[in-house]
Coordinates of C-alpha atoms and ligand atoms in Angstrom, one line a residue:
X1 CA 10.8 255.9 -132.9
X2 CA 13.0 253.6 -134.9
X3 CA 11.9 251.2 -137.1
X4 CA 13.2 247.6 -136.9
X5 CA 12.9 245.4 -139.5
X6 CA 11.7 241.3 -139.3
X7 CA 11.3 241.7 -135.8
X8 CA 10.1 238.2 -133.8
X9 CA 6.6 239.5 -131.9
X10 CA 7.5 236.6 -129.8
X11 CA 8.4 238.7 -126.6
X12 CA 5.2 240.6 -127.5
X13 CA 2.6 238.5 -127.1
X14 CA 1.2 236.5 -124.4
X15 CA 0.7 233.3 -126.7
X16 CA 4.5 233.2 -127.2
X17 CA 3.9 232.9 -131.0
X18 CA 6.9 233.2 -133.1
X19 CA 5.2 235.8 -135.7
X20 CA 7.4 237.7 -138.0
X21 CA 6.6 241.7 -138.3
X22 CA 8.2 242.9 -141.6
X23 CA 8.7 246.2 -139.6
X24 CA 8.0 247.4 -136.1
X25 CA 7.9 250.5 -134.0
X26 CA 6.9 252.2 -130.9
X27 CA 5.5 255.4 -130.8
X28 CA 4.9 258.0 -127.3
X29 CA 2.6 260.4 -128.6
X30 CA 0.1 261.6 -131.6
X31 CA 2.7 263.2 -133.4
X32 CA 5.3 260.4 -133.9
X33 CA 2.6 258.2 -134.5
X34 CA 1.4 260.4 -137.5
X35 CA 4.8 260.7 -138.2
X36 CA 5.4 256.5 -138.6
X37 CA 1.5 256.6 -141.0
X38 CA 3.0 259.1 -143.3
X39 CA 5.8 257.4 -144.4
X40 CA 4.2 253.9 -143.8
X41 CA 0.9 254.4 -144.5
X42 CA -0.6 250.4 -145.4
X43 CA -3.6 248.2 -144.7
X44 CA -1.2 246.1 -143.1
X45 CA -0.1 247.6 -140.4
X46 CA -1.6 246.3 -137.0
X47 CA -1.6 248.1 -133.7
X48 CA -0.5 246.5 -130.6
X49 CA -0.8 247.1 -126.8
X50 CA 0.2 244.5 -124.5
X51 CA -0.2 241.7 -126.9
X52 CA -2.7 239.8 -124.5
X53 CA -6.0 238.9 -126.7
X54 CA -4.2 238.5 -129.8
X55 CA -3.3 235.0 -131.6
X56 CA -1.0 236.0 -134.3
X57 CA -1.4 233.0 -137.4
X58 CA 1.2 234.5 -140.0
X59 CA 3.8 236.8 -139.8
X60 CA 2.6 240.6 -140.4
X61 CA 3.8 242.2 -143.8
X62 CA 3.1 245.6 -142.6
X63 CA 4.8 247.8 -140.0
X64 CA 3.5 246.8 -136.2
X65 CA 2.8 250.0 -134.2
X66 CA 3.8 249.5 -130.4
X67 CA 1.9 251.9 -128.9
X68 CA 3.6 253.5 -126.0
X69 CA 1.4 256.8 -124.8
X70 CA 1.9 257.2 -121.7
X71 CA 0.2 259.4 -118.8
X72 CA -2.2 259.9 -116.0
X73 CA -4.0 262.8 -115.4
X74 CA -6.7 264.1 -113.4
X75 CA -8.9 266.6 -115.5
X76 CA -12.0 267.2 -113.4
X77 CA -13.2 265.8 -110.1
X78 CA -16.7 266.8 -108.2
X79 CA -18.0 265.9 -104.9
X80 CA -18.7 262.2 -106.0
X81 CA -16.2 261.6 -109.1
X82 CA -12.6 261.9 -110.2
X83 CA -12.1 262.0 -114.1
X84 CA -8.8 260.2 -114.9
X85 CA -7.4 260.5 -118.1
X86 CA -5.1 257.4 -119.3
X87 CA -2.2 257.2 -122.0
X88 CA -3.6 253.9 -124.0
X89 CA 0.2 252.7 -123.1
X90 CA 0.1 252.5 -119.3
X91 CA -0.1 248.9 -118.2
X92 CA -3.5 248.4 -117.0
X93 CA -2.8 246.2 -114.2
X94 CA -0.2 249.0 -112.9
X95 CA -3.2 252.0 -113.1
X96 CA -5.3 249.9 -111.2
X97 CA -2.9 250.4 -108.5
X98 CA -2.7 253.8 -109.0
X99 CA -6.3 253.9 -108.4
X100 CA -6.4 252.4 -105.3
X101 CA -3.4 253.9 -104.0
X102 CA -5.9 257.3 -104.8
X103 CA -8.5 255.8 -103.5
X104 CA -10.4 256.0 -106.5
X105 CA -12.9 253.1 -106.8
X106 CA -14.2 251.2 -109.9
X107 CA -11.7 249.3 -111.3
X108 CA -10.9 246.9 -108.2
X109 CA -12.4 244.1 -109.8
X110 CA -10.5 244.3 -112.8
X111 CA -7.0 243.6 -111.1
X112 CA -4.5 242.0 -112.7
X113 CA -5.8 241.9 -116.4
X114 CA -2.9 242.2 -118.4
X115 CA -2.6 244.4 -121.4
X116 CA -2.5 248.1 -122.0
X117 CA -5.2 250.8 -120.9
X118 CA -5.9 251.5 -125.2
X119 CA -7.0 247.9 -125.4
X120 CA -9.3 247.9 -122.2
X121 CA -12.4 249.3 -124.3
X122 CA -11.7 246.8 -127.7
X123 CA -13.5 244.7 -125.5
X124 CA -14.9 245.9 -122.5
X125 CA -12.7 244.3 -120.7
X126 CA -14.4 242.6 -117.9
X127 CA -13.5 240.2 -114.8
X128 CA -16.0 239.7 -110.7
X129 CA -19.2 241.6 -112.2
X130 CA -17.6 244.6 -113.4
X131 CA -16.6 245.7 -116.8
X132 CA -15.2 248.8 -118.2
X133 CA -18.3 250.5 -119.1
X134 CA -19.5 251.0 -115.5
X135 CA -16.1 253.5 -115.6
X136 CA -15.6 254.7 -118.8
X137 CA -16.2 258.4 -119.7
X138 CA -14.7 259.0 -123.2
X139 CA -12.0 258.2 -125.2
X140 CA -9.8 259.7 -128.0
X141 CA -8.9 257.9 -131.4
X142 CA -6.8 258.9 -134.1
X143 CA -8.0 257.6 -137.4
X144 CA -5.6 257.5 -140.0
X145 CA -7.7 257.4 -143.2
X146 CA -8.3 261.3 -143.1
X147 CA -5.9 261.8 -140.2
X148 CA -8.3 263.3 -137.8
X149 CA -8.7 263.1 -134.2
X150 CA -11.9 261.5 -132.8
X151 CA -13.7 261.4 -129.0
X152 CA -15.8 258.5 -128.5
X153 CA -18.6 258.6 -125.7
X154 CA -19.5 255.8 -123.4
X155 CA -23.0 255.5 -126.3
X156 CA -20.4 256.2 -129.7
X157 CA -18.5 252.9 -127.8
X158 CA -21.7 250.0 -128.0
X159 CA -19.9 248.3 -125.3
X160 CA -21.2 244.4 -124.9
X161 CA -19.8 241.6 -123.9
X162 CA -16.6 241.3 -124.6
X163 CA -17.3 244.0 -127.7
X164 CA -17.3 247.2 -129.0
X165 CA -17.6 248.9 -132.5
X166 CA -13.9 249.2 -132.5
X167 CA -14.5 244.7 -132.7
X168 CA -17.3 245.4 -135.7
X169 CA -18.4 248.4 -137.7
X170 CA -15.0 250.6 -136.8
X171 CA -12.7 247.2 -136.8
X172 CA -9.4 248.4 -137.2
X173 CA -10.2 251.7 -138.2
X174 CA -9.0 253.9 -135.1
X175 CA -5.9 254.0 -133.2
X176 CA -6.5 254.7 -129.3
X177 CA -4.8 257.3 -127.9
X178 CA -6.5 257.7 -124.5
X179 CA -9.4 257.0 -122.2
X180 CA -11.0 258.8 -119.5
X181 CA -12.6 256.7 -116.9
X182 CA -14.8 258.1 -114.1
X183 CA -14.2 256.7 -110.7
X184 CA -16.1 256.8 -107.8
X185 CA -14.7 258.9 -104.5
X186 CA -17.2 257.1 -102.4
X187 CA -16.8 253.2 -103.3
X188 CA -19.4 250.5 -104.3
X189 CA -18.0 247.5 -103.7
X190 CA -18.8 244.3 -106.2
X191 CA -18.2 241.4 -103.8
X192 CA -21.3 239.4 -104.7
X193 CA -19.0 237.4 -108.3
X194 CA -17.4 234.2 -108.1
X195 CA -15.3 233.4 -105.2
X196 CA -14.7 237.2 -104.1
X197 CA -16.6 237.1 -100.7
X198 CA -15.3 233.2 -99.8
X199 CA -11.4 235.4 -100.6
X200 CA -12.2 237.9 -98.4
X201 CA -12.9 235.4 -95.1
X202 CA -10.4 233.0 -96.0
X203 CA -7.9 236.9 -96.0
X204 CA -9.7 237.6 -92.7
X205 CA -10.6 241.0 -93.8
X206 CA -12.7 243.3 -90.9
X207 CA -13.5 246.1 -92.8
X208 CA -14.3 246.0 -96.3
X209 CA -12.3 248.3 -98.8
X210 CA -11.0 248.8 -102.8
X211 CA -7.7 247.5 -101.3
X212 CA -8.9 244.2 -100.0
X213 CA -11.3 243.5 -103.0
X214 CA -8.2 243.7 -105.4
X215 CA -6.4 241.5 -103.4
X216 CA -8.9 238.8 -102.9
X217 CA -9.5 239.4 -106.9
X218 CA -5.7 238.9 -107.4
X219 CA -5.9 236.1 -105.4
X220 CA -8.5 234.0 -106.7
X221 CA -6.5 234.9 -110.4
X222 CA -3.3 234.1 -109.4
X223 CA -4.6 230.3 -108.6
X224 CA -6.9 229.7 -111.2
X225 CA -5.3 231.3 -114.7
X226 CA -1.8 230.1 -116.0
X227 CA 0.7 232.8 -115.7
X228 CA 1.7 233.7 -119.3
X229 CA 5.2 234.2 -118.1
X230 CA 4.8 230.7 -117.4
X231 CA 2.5 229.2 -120.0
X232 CA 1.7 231.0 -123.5
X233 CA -1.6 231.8 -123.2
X234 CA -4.4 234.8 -123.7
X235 CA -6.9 234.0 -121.2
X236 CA -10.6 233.2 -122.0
X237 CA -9.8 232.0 -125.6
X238 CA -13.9 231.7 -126.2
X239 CA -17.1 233.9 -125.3
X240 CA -19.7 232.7 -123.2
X241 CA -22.6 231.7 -125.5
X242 CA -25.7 233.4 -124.4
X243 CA -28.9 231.1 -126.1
X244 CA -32.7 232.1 -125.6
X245 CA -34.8 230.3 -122.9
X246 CA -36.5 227.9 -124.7
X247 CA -32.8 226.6 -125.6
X248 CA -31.4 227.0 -122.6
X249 CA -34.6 224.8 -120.9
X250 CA -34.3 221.9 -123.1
X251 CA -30.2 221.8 -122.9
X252 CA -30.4 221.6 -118.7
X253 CA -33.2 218.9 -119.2
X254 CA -30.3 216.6 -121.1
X255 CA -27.6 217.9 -119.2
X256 CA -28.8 218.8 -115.8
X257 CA -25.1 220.1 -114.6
X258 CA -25.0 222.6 -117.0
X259 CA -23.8 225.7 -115.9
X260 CA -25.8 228.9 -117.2
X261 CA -26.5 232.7 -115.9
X262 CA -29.3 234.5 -116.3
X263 CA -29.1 237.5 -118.7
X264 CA -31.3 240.4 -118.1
X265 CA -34.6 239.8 -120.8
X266 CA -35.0 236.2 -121.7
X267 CA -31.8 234.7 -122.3
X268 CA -29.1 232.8 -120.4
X269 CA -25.3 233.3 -120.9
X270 CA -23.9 229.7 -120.9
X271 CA -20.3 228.5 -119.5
X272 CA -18.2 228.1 -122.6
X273 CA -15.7 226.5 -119.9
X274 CA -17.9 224.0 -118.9
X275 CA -19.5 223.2 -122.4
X276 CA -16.0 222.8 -123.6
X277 CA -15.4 220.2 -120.5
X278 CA -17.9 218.5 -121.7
X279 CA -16.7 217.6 -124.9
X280 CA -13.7 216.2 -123.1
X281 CA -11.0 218.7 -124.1
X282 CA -9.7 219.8 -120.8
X283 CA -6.4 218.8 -120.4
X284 CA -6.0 218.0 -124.1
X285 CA -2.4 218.2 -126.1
X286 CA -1.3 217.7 -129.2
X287 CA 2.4 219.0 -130.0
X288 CA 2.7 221.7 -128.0
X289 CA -0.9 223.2 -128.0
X290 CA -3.2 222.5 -125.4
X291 CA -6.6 223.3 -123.3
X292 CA -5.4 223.8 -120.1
X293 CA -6.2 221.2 -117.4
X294 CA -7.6 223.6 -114.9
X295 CA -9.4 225.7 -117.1
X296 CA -10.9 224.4 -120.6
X297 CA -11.7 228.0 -121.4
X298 CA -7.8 228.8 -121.9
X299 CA -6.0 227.2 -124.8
X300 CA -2.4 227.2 -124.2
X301 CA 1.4 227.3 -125.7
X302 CA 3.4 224.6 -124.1
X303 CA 6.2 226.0 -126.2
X304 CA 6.5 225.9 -129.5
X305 CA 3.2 226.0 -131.0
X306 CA 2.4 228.2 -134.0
X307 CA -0.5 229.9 -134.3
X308 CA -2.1 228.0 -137.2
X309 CA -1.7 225.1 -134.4
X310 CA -3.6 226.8 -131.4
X311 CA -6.4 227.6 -134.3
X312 CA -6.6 224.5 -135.8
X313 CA -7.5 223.1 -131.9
X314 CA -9.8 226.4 -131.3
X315 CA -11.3 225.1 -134.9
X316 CA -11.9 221.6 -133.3
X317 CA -13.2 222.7 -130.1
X318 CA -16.1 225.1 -131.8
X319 CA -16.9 222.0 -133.8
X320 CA -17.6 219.3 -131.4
X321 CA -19.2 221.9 -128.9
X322 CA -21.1 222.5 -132.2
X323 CA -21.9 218.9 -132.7
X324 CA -23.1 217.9 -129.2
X325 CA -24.8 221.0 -128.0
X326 CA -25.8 222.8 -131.3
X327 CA -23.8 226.0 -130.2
X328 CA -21.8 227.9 -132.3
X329 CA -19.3 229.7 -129.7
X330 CA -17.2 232.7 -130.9
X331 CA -13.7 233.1 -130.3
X332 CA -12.8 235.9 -127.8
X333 CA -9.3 236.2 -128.8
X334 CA -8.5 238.7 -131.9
X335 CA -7.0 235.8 -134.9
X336 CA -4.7 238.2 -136.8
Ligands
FAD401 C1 -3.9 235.4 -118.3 C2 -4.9 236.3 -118.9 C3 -6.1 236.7 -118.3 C4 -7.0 237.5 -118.9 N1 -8.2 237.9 -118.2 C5 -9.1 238.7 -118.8 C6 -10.2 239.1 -118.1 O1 -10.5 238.7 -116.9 N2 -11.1 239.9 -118.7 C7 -10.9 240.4 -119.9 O2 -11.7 241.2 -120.4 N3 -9.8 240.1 -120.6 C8 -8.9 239.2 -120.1 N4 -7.7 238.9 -120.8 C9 -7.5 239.4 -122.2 C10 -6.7 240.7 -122.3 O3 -5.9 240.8 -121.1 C11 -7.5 241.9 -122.5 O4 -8.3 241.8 -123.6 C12 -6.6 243.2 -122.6 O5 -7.5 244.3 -122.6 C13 -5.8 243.2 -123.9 O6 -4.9 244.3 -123.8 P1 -3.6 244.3 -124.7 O7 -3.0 245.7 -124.5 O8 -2.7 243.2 -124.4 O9 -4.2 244.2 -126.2 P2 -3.6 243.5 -127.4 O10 -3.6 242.0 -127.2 O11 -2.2 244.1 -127.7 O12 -4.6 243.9 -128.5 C14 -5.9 243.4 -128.6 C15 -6.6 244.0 -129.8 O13 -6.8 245.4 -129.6 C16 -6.1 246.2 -130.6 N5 -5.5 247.3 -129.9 C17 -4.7 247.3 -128.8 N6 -4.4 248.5 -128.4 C18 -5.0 249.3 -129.3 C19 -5.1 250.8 -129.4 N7 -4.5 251.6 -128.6 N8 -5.9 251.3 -130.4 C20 -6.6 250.5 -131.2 N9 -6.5 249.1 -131.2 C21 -5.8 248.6 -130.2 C22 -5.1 245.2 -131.2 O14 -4.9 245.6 -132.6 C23 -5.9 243.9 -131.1 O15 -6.8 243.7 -132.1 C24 -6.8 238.0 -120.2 C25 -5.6 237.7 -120.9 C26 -4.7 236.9 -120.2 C27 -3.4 236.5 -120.9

């Protein structure tokens, strides 16, 4: 529980930005975390978890909080349902694997997103047709403005695409400690997303499990995303645009490749990828920022690119997306 002062947040985010924190620490539990807020208390202190959804643009004055709770425990199960509670520092990746080593089903799909578990509901993280709301039971949140302790329900959470009140009305007011997800003894398998059931044929697979699923979803990852070990980068750097139908009808009568999803009542969820395309940034560098040349919907760090640099392109892209469709996209990626 040390604190180190003008620490480089380079190793600590998937971006590779070179961002300054005036002080850091790590804390494993409640207690050393109340410890670090009452001699630190500021509004400029930021919490980080795996440091992959975050594009750091200046160096943070306040004391970055590494939080490092770690922990799985099964608190109840019943005939159809085990009730895992999650330290918000386990890697989430790594508790998928524990799940299906378990054989505890629900998360499958969500393979290989990196990050921590206390960042999964930020966003409702989300990947092949499942997101973490189908799973998700409760949570608990320390929020140090009265230093109380608070459980949020599945309904307290507002989960949407890609959001959550902890993204609006309770932005940066609550510090994750844990989450309970609920996951299924008896599996339903999501196969029916993206590439998942073309994976499983080309793997051979006979008999269908939570196993196979996470491996065809690994898969499928593993050649279309750029590695962040590799290339700086936070995934998805934009939301899919969702537009009502009359919108959406007179956009495929101009563009007739337009890629677009149905949403459930009357609108459509657009490709932010594909508008993006489009607009003929894929593949695009200047200096050492870039839209990747697979995947338009992932800016990338070639190297040395600062964070004003990736926004300044993010800036651009919203703009001529803007321009030539009359969308304004929203960046999925948390600008600190
Ligand atoms: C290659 C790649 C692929 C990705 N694919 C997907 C994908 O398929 N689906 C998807 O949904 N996301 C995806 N992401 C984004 C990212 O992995 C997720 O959003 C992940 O949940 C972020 O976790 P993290 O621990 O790294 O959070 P961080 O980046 O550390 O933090 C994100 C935000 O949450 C806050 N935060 C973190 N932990 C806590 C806590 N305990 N309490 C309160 N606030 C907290 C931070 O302050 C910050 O605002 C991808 C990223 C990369 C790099």
């Amino acid at each position: 529980m040390q604190i180190q002062e003008n620490i480089s947040l380079k190793p600590y985010n998937t971006f590779g930005i070179d961002a300054i924190a005036r002080q850091f620490a790590a804390f494993e539990s409640r207690d050393e975390l109340e410890i670090l807020l009452d001699d630190h208390s500021s509004k400029s202190n930021f919490i980080l978890g795996g440091g992959s959804n975050i594009l750091f643009t200046k160096n943070i004055d306040g004391l970055v909080l590494k939080n490092e709770i770690k922990g799985i425990t099964v608190i109840r199960e019943d005939e159809h349902y085990v009730y895992v509670k999650v330290g918000a520092g386990e890697n989430w990746h790594s508790f998928v694997q524990y799940c299906i080593e378990h054989s505890w089903a629900g998360v499958e799909n969500l393979s290989l997103i990196p990050g921590n578990v206390g960042a999964s509901p930020m966003q409702n993280i989300g990947a092949y047709g499942v997101e973490i709301k189908d799973v998700f039971f409760d949570l608990e949140a320390f929020r140090p403005e009265d230093k109380k302790g608070y459980t949020f329900t599945l309904n307290d959470c507002e989960f949407g695409y890609r959001d959550s009140v902890f993204k609006r009305k309770f932005k940066d007011q609550f510090i994750i400690l844990n989450v309970t997800y609920r996951l299924h003894k008896n599996p339903v398998f999501h196969t029916s997303y993206g590439a998942i059931m073309q994976e499983l044929e080309k793997m051979q697979v006979k008999e269908l499990s939570i196993y196979a699923i996470s491996q065809a979803v690994i898969n499928i990852r593993r050649a279309k995303l750029p590695d962040p070990a590799v290339t700086g980068n936070a995934g998805s750097f934009f939301k899919n645009p969702s537009v009502p139908r009359e919108q959406y009808e007179t956009l495929k009568k101009e563009f007739d490749t337009l890629i677009a999803y149905k949403n459930p009542g009357d609108t459509y969820k657009l490709a932010a990828g594909w508008l993006i395309e489009q607009c003929g940034w894929k593949g695009f560098r200047r200096g050492d920022a870039g839209c990747h040349q697979k995947q338009a919907l992932v800016l990338v760090n070639y190297g040395n690119a600062s964070g004003a640099d990736i926004f300044q392109l993010s800036e651009e892209i919203l703009q001529t997306v803007k321009n030539k469709f009359g969308i304004d996209m929203e960046r999925e990626v948390n600008v600190v």
